[in-house]
mmCIF file of C-alpha atoms and ligand atoms in Angstrom:
data_model
loop_
_atom_site.group_PDB
_atom_site.id
_atom_site.type_symbol
_atom_site.label_atom_id
_atom_site.label_comp_id
_atom_site.label_asym_id
_atom_site.label_seq_id
_atom_site.Cartn_x
_atom_site.Cartn_y
_atom_site.Cartn_z
ATOM 1 C CA MET G 7 -13.834 -13.502 -3.574
ATOM 2 C CA GLU G 8 -14.446 -11.946 -0.231
ATOM 3 C CA LEU G 9 -12.565 -12.788 2.925
ATOM 4 C CA ILE G 10 -14.258 -11.473 6.030
ATOM 5 C CA ILE G 11 -12.258 -11.366 9.237
ATOM 6 C CA ASP G 12 -14.425 -10.558 12.232
ATOM 7 C CA ARG G 13 -12.828 -9.666 15.580
ATOM 8 C CA ILE G 14 -10.271 -12.449 15.264
ATOM 9 C CA THR G 15 -8.172 -12.890 18.412
ATOM 10 C CA LYS G 16 -5.395 -15.253 19.471
ATOM 11 C CA GLN G 17 -4.175 -15.435 23.015
ATOM 12 C CA TYR G 18 -1.173 -17.600 23.993
ATOM 13 C CA ALA G 19 -0.862 -18.209 27.752
ATOM 14 C CA ASN G 20 -0.749 -14.545 28.824
ATOM 15 C CA LYS G 21 0.211 -12.996 25.476
ATOM 16 C CA ILE G 22 -2.406 -11.606 23.075
ATOM 17 C CA ALA G 23 -0.676 -12.141 19.716
ATOM 18 C CA VAL G 24 -3.650 -11.054 17.569
ATOM 19 C CA ASP G 25 -6.072 -8.599 19.084
ATOM 20 C CA ARG G 26 -9.620 -8.309 17.667
ATOM 21 C CA ILE G 27 -8.709 -7.816 14.003
ATOM 22 C CA SER G 28 -11.609 -7.091 11.674
ATOM 23 C CA CYS G 29 -11.451 -6.391 7.961
ATOM 24 C CA SER G 30 -12.936 -7.444 4.671
ATOM 25 C CA LEU G 31 -10.623 -8.274 1.771
ATOM 26 C CA LYS G 32 -11.544 -8.511 -1.916
ATOM 27 C CA ASP G 33 -9.459 -9.700 -4.898
ATOM 28 C CA GLY G 34 -6.050 -8.004 -4.977
ATOM 29 C CA VAL G 35 -2.627 -8.002 -3.381
ATOM 30 C CA TYR G 36 -2.456 -7.094 0.297
ATOM 31 C CA ALA G 37 0.807 -6.466 2.092
ATOM 32 C CA LEU G 38 0.722 -7.255 5.780
ATOM 33 C CA LEU G 39 3.364 -5.036 7.272
ATOM 34 C CA GLY G 40 4.618 -5.102 10.839
ATOM 35 C CA ALA G 41 7.713 -5.447 12.987
ATOM 36 C CA ASN G 42 8.894 -8.834 14.228
ATOM 37 C CA GLY G 43 6.447 -10.077 16.827
ATOM 38 C CA ALA G 44 3.548 -7.916 15.572
ATOM 39 C CA GLY G 45 1.393 -11.015 15.069
ATOM 40 C CA LYS G 46 1.573 -11.494 11.285
ATOM 41 C CA THR G 47 2.374 -15.224 11.333
ATOM 42 C CA THR G 48 -0.244 -15.905 13.988
ATOM 43 C CA LEU G 49 -2.915 -14.133 11.914
ATOM 44 C CA MET G 50 -1.904 -15.971 8.737
ATOM 45 C CA ARG G 51 -1.913 -19.361 10.453
ATOM 46 C CA MET G 52 -5.468 -18.680 11.641
ATOM 47 C CA LEU G 53 -6.470 -17.691 8.085
ATOM 48 C CA CYS G 54 -5.058 -21.023 6.898
ATOM 49 C CA GLY G 55 -6.961 -22.977 9.511
ATOM 50 C CA VAL G 56 -3.796 -24.437 11.080
ATOM 51 C CA LEU G 57 -4.248 -22.414 14.271
ATOM 52 C CA LYS G 58 -7.532 -22.106 16.097
ATOM 53 C CA PRO G 59 -8.531 -18.553 17.040
ATOM 54 C CA THR G 60 -9.312 -17.840 20.695
ATOM 55 C CA SER G 61 -12.340 -15.922 19.419
ATOM 56 C CA GLY G 62 -13.683 -14.317 16.284
ATOM 57 C CA GLU G 63 -14.690 -15.553 12.855
ATOM 58 C CA ILE G 64 -13.151 -16.027 9.408
ATOM 59 C CA LYS G 65 -15.288 -16.495 6.288
ATOM 60 C CA LEU G 66 -14.246 -16.897 2.661
ATOM 61 C CA ASN G 67 -17.343 -16.382 0.494
ATOM 62 C CA GLY G 68 -19.326 -17.646 3.459
ATOM 63 C CA LEU G 69 -17.118 -20.713 4.062
ATOM 64 C CA ASN G 70 -15.432 -21.581 7.374
ATOM 65 C CA THR G 71 -11.726 -22.441 7.578
ATOM 66 C CA SER G 72 -12.692 -26.008 8.541
ATOM 67 C CA ASP G 73 -14.799 -26.506 5.387
ATOM 68 C CA GLU G 74 -13.211 -28.674 2.724
ATOM 69 C CA GLU G 75 -14.068 -26.083 0.079
ATOM 70 C CA TYR G 76 -12.207 -23.421 2.067
ATOM 71 C CA ARG G 77 -9.106 -25.639 2.263
ATOM 72 C CA ASN G 78 -9.360 -26.379 -1.463
ATOM 73 C CA SER G 79 -9.421 -22.639 -2.179
ATOM 74 C CA LEU G 80 -6.310 -21.982 -0.120
ATOM 75 C CA GLY G 81 -2.595 -21.832 -0.979
ATOM 76 C CA TYR G 82 -0.072 -21.264 1.790
ATOM 77 C CA LEU G 83 3.643 -20.621 1.975
ATOM 78 C CA PRO G 84 4.574 -20.864 5.675
ATOM 79 C CA GLN G 85 7.374 -18.719 7.090
ATOM 80 C CA ASP G 86 9.438 -21.784 8.064
ATOM 81 C CA PHE G 87 8.782 -23.858 4.989
ATOM 82 C CA GLY G 88 10.626 -27.214 4.778
ATOM 83 C CA TYR G 89 11.971 -27.967 1.303
ATOM 84 C CA TYR G 90 13.167 -31.585 1.246
ATOM 85 C CA PRO G 91 16.759 -30.957 0.018
ATOM 86 C CA ASP G 92 17.141 -34.251 -1.858
ATOM 87 C CA PHE G 93 13.986 -33.860 -3.942
ATOM 88 C CA THR G 94 14.242 -32.261 -7.353
ATOM 89 C CA ALA G 95 11.921 -29.296 -7.994
ATOM 90 C CA MET G 96 9.619 -31.473 -10.103
ATOM 91 C CA GLU G 97 9.572 -34.332 -7.585
ATOM 92 C CA PHE G 98 8.727 -31.885 -4.846
ATOM 93 C CA LEU G 99 5.780 -30.381 -6.738
ATOM 94 C CA MET G 100 4.494 -33.870 -7.634
ATOM 95 C CA TYR G 101 4.754 -34.849 -3.973
ATOM 96 C CA ILE G 102 2.833 -31.788 -2.745
ATOM 97 C CA SER G 103 0.249 -32.375 -5.515
ATOM 98 C CA SER G 104 -0.395 -35.872 -4.178
ATOM 99 C CA LEU G 105 -0.864 -34.433 -0.664
ATOM 100 C CA LYS G 106 -3.365 -31.975 -2.128
ATOM 101 C CA GLY G 107 -5.216 -34.834 -3.817
ATOM 102 C CA LEU G 108 -4.518 -33.901 -7.440
ATOM 103 C CA ASP G 109 -4.593 -36.804 -9.907
ATOM 104 C CA LYS G 110 -1.301 -37.588 -11.630
ATOM 105 C CA PRO G 111 -1.937 -36.077 -15.101
ATOM 106 C CA THR G 112 -3.288 -32.850 -13.552
ATOM 107 C CA ALA G 113 -0.347 -32.751 -11.133
ATOM 108 C CA LYS G 114 2.145 -33.155 -13.980
ATOM 109 C CA LEU G 115 0.461 -30.440 -16.033
ATOM 110 C CA ARG G 116 0.178 -27.936 -13.155
ATOM 111 C CA SER G 117 3.746 -28.611 -11.958
ATOM 112 C CA THR G 118 5.131 -28.004 -15.441
ATOM 113 C CA GLU G 119 3.085 -24.798 -15.826
ATOM 114 C CA LEU G 120 4.150 -23.503 -12.437
ATOM 115 C CA LEU G 121 7.846 -24.295 -12.941
ATOM 116 C CA ASN G 122 7.545 -22.258 -16.112
ATOM 117 C CA LEU G 123 5.730 -19.396 -14.383
ATOM 118 C CA THR G 124 8.314 -19.271 -11.583
ATOM 119 C CA SER G 125 11.232 -19.468 -14.080
ATOM 120 C CA LEU G 126 12.375 -22.820 -12.706
ATOM 121 C CA SER G 127 11.842 -24.987 -15.807
ATOM 122 C CA ASP G 128 15.580 -25.194 -16.476
ATOM 123 C CA VAL G 129 16.253 -26.561 -13.006
ATOM 124 C CA ALA G 130 13.190 -28.832 -12.748
ATOM 125 C CA LYS G 131 15.441 -31.882 -12.451
ATOM 126 C CA LYS G 132 17.973 -30.295 -10.058
ATOM 127 C CA LYS G 133 17.937 -31.071 -6.348
ATOM 128 C CA ILE G 134 16.507 -28.353 -4.129
ATOM 129 C CA LYS G 135 19.668 -28.293 -1.992
ATOM 130 C CA THR G 136 21.495 -26.693 -4.945
ATOM 131 C CA PHE G 137 18.961 -23.801 -5.126
ATOM 132 C CA SER G 138 19.506 -20.179 -4.071
ATOM 133 C CA GLY G 139 17.176 -18.550 -1.532
ATOM 134 C CA GLY G 140 15.186 -16.893 -4.296
ATOM 135 C CA MET G 141 14.772 -20.141 -6.228
ATOM 136 C CA LYS G 142 13.492 -21.875 -3.091
ATOM 137 C CA GLN G 143 11.016 -19.051 -2.435
ATOM 138 C CA ARG G 144 9.719 -19.277 -6.003
ATOM 139 C CA LEU G 145 9.343 -23.027 -5.619
ATOM 140 C CA GLY G 146 7.488 -22.345 -2.370
ATOM 141 C CA ILE G 147 5.077 -20.097 -4.246
ATOM 142 C CA ALA G 148 4.721 -22.735 -6.975
ATOM 143 C CA GLN G 149 3.708 -25.409 -4.441
ATOM 144 C CA ALA G 150 1.179 -23.011 -2.891
ATOM 145 C CA MET G 151 -0.328 -22.438 -6.360
ATOM 146 C CA LEU G 152 -0.807 -26.093 -7.345
ATOM 147 C CA ASN G 153 -4.528 -26.053 -6.595
ATOM 148 C CA ASN G 154 -4.994 -22.632 -8.282
ATOM 149 C CA PRO G 155 -6.036 -21.089 -4.938
ATOM 150 C CA LYS G 156 -8.471 -18.189 -4.654
ATOM 151 C CA LEU G 157 -6.775 -17.204 -1.398
ATOM 152 C CA LEU G 158 -2.972 -17.220 -1.478
ATOM 153 C CA ILE G 159 -1.121 -16.588 1.777
ATOM 154 C CA LEU G 160 2.629 -16.004 1.687
ATOM 155 C CA ASP G 161 4.453 -15.536 4.989
ATOM 156 C CA GLU G 162 7.615 -13.464 4.444
ATOM 157 C CA PRO G 163 8.137 -14.597 0.846
ATOM 158 C CA THR G 164 10.815 -11.961 0.182
ATOM 159 C CA ALA G 165 13.032 -12.844 3.153
ATOM 160 C CA GLY G 166 16.585 -13.517 2.019
ATOM 161 C CA LEU G 167 16.108 -12.502 -1.627
ATOM 162 C CA ASP G 168 18.775 -10.521 -3.480
ATOM 163 C CA PRO G 169 17.717 -7.474 -5.561
ATOM 164 C CA LYS G 170 17.418 -9.429 -8.827
ATOM 165 C CA GLU G 171 15.353 -12.119 -7.149
ATOM 166 C CA ARG G 172 13.117 -9.415 -5.690
ATOM 167 C CA VAL G 173 12.306 -8.079 -9.146
ATOM 168 C CA LYS G 174 11.422 -11.611 -10.300
ATOM 169 C CA PHE G 175 9.282 -12.085 -7.238
ATOM 170 C CA ARG G 176 7.382 -8.830 -7.845
ATOM 171 C CA ASN G 177 6.681 -9.768 -11.436
ATOM 172 C CA LEU G 178 5.523 -13.209 -10.382
ATOM 173 C CA ILE G 179 3.074 -11.774 -7.852
ATOM 174 C CA SER G 180 1.698 -9.332 -10.449
ATOM 175 C CA ASP G 181 1.168 -12.246 -12.849
ATOM 176 C CA LEU G 182 -0.699 -14.199 -10.180
ATOM 177 C CA SER G 183 -2.772 -11.360 -8.784
ATOM 178 C CA LYS G 184 -5.818 -11.566 -11.063
ATOM 179 C CA ASP G 185 -9.041 -12.965 -9.598
ATOM 180 C CA ARG G 186 -7.676 -13.950 -6.226
ATOM 181 C CA ILE G 187 -6.791 -12.569 -2.843
ATOM 182 C CA ILE G 188 -3.062 -12.572 -2.130
ATOM 183 C CA ILE G 189 -1.851 -11.693 1.356
ATOM 184 C CA LEU G 190 1.894 -11.446 1.848
ATOM 185 C CA SER G 191 3.579 -10.538 5.088
ATOM 186 C CA THR G 192 6.868 -8.755 5.357
ATOM 187 C CA HIS G 193 8.864 -6.435 7.513
ATOM 188 C CA ILE G 194 10.728 -5.159 4.468
ATOM 189 C CA VAL G 195 9.138 -2.032 3.055
ATOM 190 C CA SER G 196 10.774 -1.598 -0.322
ATOM 191 C CA ASP G 197 8.972 -4.273 -2.393
ATOM 192 C CA ILE G 198 5.503 -3.423 -1.218
ATOM 193 C CA GLU G 199 5.368 -0.080 -2.988
ATOM 194 C CA TYR G 200 5.498 -1.962 -6.281
ATOM 195 C CA ILE G 201 3.265 -4.953 -5.708
ATOM 196 C CA ALA G 202 0.519 -4.290 -3.180
ATOM 197 C CA ASN G 203 -2.815 -2.566 -3.895
ATOM 198 C CA LYS G 204 -3.587 -2.459 -0.215
ATOM 199 C CA ILE G 205 -1.496 -2.241 2.907
ATOM 200 C CA LEU G 206 -2.429 -3.720 6.249
ATOM 201 C CA ILE G 207 -0.261 -2.465 9.082
ATOM 202 C CA MET G 208 -0.117 -4.483 12.301
ATOM 203 C CA LYS G 209 1.297 -3.313 15.570
ATOM 204 C CA SER G 210 1.191 -5.269 18.839
ATOM 205 C CA GLY G 211 -1.455 -7.641 17.513
ATOM 206 C CA GLN G 212 -3.765 -4.904 16.266
ATOM 207 C CA LEU G 213 -4.576 -3.793 12.739
ATOM 208 C CA ILE G 214 -3.743 -0.097 12.864
ATOM 209 C CA HIS G 215 -4.152 0.678 9.140
ATOM 210 C CA ASN G 216 -5.966 -0.904 6.223
ATOM 211 C CA ASP G 217 -5.798 1.244 3.123
ATOM 212 C CA SER G 218 -4.259 1.847 -0.280
ATOM 213 C CA LEU G 219 -0.639 2.972 -0.416
ATOM 214 C CA ASP G 220 -1.690 6.506 -1.440
ATOM 215 C CA GLU G 221 -4.066 6.817 1.498
ATOM 216 C CA ILE G 222 -1.520 5.420 3.931
ATOM 217 C CA ILE G 223 1.197 7.775 2.726
ATOM 218 C CA LYS G 224 -1.164 10.712 3.389
ATOM 219 C CA ILE G 225 -0.813 10.047 7.114
ATOM 220 C CA ILE G 226 2.726 11.326 6.969
ATOM 221 C CA GLU G 227 2.581 13.648 3.948
ATOM 222 C CA GLY G 228 3.961 17.095 4.711
ATOM 223 C CA LYS G 229 5.682 15.826 7.841
ATOM 224 C CA VAL G 230 8.891 14.528 6.270
ATOM 225 C CA TRP G 231 11.764 17.038 6.257
ATOM 226 C CA GLU G 232 15.344 17.097 5.132
ATOM 227 C CA CYS G 233 17.972 19.393 6.539
ATOM 228 C CA SER G 234 21.704 19.834 6.751
ATOM 229 C CA VAL G 235 23.022 20.710 10.230
ATOM 230 C CA SER G 236 26.122 20.584 12.417
ATOM 231 C CA THR G 237 26.921 17.389 14.299
ATOM 232 C CA SER G 238 25.835 18.809 17.647
ATOM 233 C CA GLU G 239 22.587 20.166 16.227
ATOM 234 C CA ALA G 240 21.958 16.742 14.682
ATOM 235 C CA GLU G 241 22.274 15.219 18.134
ATOM 236 C CA ASN G 242 19.721 17.685 19.516
ATOM 237 C CA LEU G 243 17.271 17.060 16.703
ATOM 238 C CA SER G 244 17.531 13.306 17.068
ATOM 239 C CA ARG G 245 16.460 13.633 20.688
ATOM 240 C CA ILE G 246 13.310 15.491 19.612
ATOM 241 C CA TYR G 247 12.228 13.885 16.340
ATOM 242 C CA THR G 248 11.915 10.478 14.693
ATOM 243 C CA ILE G 249 14.990 10.329 12.475
ATOM 244 C CA ILE G 250 14.513 8.414 9.253
ATOM 245 C CA ASN G 251 17.995 8.753 7.865
ATOM 246 C CA ILE G 252 21.346 10.230 8.879
ATOM 247 C CA ARG G 253 24.201 10.856 6.460
ATOM 248 C CA HIS G 254 27.492 12.425 7.503
ATOM 249 C CA GLU G 255 29.489 14.444 5.014
ATOM 250 C CA LYS G 256 32.672 16.294 6.102
ATOM 251 C CA ASP G 257 31.571 18.559 8.973
ATOM 252 C CA LYS G 258 27.882 18.499 8.016
ATOM 253 C CA THR G 259 25.125 16.040 8.844
ATOM 254 C CA PHE G 260 22.161 15.459 6.551
ATOM 255 C CA LEU G 261 18.985 14.410 8.309
ATOM 256 C CA ARG G 262 15.656 13.088 7.080
ATOM 257 C CA LEU G 263 13.132 13.262 9.879
ATOM 258 C CA VAL G 264 9.450 13.393 10.786
ATOM 259 C CA SER G 265 8.032 16.571 12.272
ATOM 260 C CA ASP G 266 4.675 18.372 12.208
ATOM 261 C CA LYS G 267 6.405 21.665 11.484
ATOM 262 C CA SER G 268 9.793 22.680 10.096
ATOM 263 C CA PRO G 269 12.490 21.410 12.487
ATOM 264 C CA THR G 270 15.039 24.089 11.445
ATOM 265 C CA ILE G 271 14.956 27.444 9.602
ATOM 266 C CA ASP G 272 16.146 25.960 6.339
ATOM 267 C CA ALA G 273 14.675 22.451 6.408
ATOM 268 C CA VAL G 274 13.024 21.367 3.157
ATOM 269 C CA LYS G 275 9.854 19.273 2.873
ATOM 270 C CA ALA G 276 10.486 15.906 1.260
ATOM 271 C CA GLU G 277 8.124 13.618 -0.585
ATOM 272 C CA ALA G 278 6.896 11.000 1.875
ATOM 273 C CA CYS G 279 7.260 7.293 1.189
ATOM 274 C CA LEU G 280 6.119 4.142 2.922
ATOM 275 C CA GLU G 281 9.494 3.635 4.549
ATOM 276 C CA ASP G 282 9.141 7.015 6.316
ATOM 277 C CA LEU G 283 5.812 5.912 7.738
ATOM 278 C CA TYR G 284 7.181 2.543 8.748
ATOM 279 C CA ILE G 285 10.084 4.039 10.662
ATOM 280 C CA TYR G 286 7.745 6.619 12.186
ATOM 281 C CA TYR G 287 5.584 3.810 13.576
ATOM 282 C CA PHE G 288 8.172 1.199 14.354
ATOM 283 C CA SER G 289 11.275 3.068 15.513
ATOM 284 C CA ASP G 290 11.953 2.078 19.121
ATOM 285 C CA VAL G 291 10.923 5.363 20.671
ATOM 286 C CA SER G 292 7.936 7.206 19.250
ATOM 287 C CA GLU G 293 7.883 10.952 18.710
ATOM 288 C CA VAL G 294 5.514 11.494 21.611
ATOM 289 C CA GLU G 295 7.806 9.697 24.023
ATOM 290 C CA ARG G 296 10.786 11.653 22.765
ATOM 291 C CA ASN G 297 8.998 14.962 23.268
ATOM 292 C CA GLU G 298 8.066 14.011 26.790
ATOM 293 C CA LYS G 299 11.684 13.453 27.861
HETATM 294 N N1 LIG V 10 3.276 -20.688 20.046
HETATM 295 C C1 LIG V 10 3.431 -19.534 20.711
HETATM 296 N N2 LIG V 10 3.355 -19.486 22.056
HETATM 297 C C2 LIG V 10 3.483 -18.317 22.722
HETATM 298 N N3 LIG V 10 3.706 -17.129 22.131
HETATM 299 C C3 LIG V 10 3.801 -17.108 20.806
HETATM 300 C C4 LIG V 10 3.669 -18.293 20.009
HETATM 301 N N4 LIG V 10 3.796 -17.958 18.698
HETATM 302 C C5 LIG V 10 4.009 -16.624 18.680
HETATM 303 N N5 LIG V 10 4.015 -16.108 19.923
HETATM 304 C C6 LIG V 10 4.160 -14.684 20.281
HETATM 305 O O1 LIG V 10 3.138 -13.966 19.645
HETATM 306 C C7 LIG V 10 3.612 -12.731 19.144
HETATM 307 C C8 LIG V 10 3.369 -12.640 17.650
HETATM 308 O O2 LIG V 10 4.220 -13.573 16.979
HETATM 309 P P1 LIG V 10 4.168 -13.795 15.409
HETATM 310 O O3 LIG V 10 2.760 -14.021 15.012
HETATM 311 O O4 LIG V 10 5.150 -14.839 15.072
HETATM 312 O O5 LIG V 10 4.633 -12.362 14.879
HETATM 313 P P2 LIG V 10 5.304 -11.934 13.487
HETATM 314 O O6 LIG V 10 5.034 -13.012 12.494
HETATM 315 O O7 LIG V 10 4.660 -10.614 13.148
HETATM 316 O O8 LIG V 10 6.765 -11.766 13.744
HETATM 317 C C9 LIG V 10 5.088 -12.667 19.536
HETATM 318 O O9 LIG V 10 5.191 -11.938 20.724
HETATM 319 C C10 LIG V 10 5.467 -14.099 19.734
HETATM 320 O O10 LIG V 10 6.509 -14.205 20.669
HETATM 321 MG MG1 LIG V 11 6.253 -14.104 11.285
#
């Protein structure tokens, strides 16, 4: 599979929500990372053909989003997915199957398989309104998988999951990731390090990074420091640098921060992680602005 996105743009009234994004995606799991309002949902809705781009082109193995074959290759979990509280899990999957045009025996077979895969077999006959957030999200993924899509788009699938549900979710995505393109958006960093082969970072409608986790981490490698300082020194440092973490202990303050060179005499270099990079990019005031004050 190859998904080619060519200078895709979406402008609402006077707001450019997606700004000339180009990239080419092959089979694998892609995490689309960006703050609220970065344009993730807008981009995903264009990829699903439910929103018309202002300009630019999307091709899946040469197919347009309006082609029937494109739609048949697509699975989508929208951010604001409606779950029909009075349906049971099985009824819901059978209903979505009929919308997708699956015949009844196939629908029954796929629904049973997917309830199994998403660990919902035991609650197949329970009403959705009795489900936890994580169970609903897994059912949402199941409905998106009914047609065995080659392109699976999940908009904030980890929102509202507890830690146990997150582990289940990660395992589920790994199980599904063979021979298809999965794009999942999030503004939560922690899961991505485990599940995504590639990271797409969006900021203000633009794609600012498209690389493997290792490559993306390199941007900030050697620039993450930890130090222990007095409270007043901590205040000074936080005016100069992007602070990733602050921890107070008795009369000392432990800081984790981003800096090109050592921020204090005894600061120690720390191993960089994706969360450091995320805060570096998305904290309210960037380092440059702080330095210019
Ligand atoms: N229907 C719309 N009309 C006008 N502006 C919109 C509409 N949908 C989204 N936006 C704006 O576009 C930007 C991107 O939104 P969205 O794609 O939802 O971002 P994200 O999913 O990353 O939070 C935001 O500034 C949002 O307010
Ligand atoms: Mg969104």
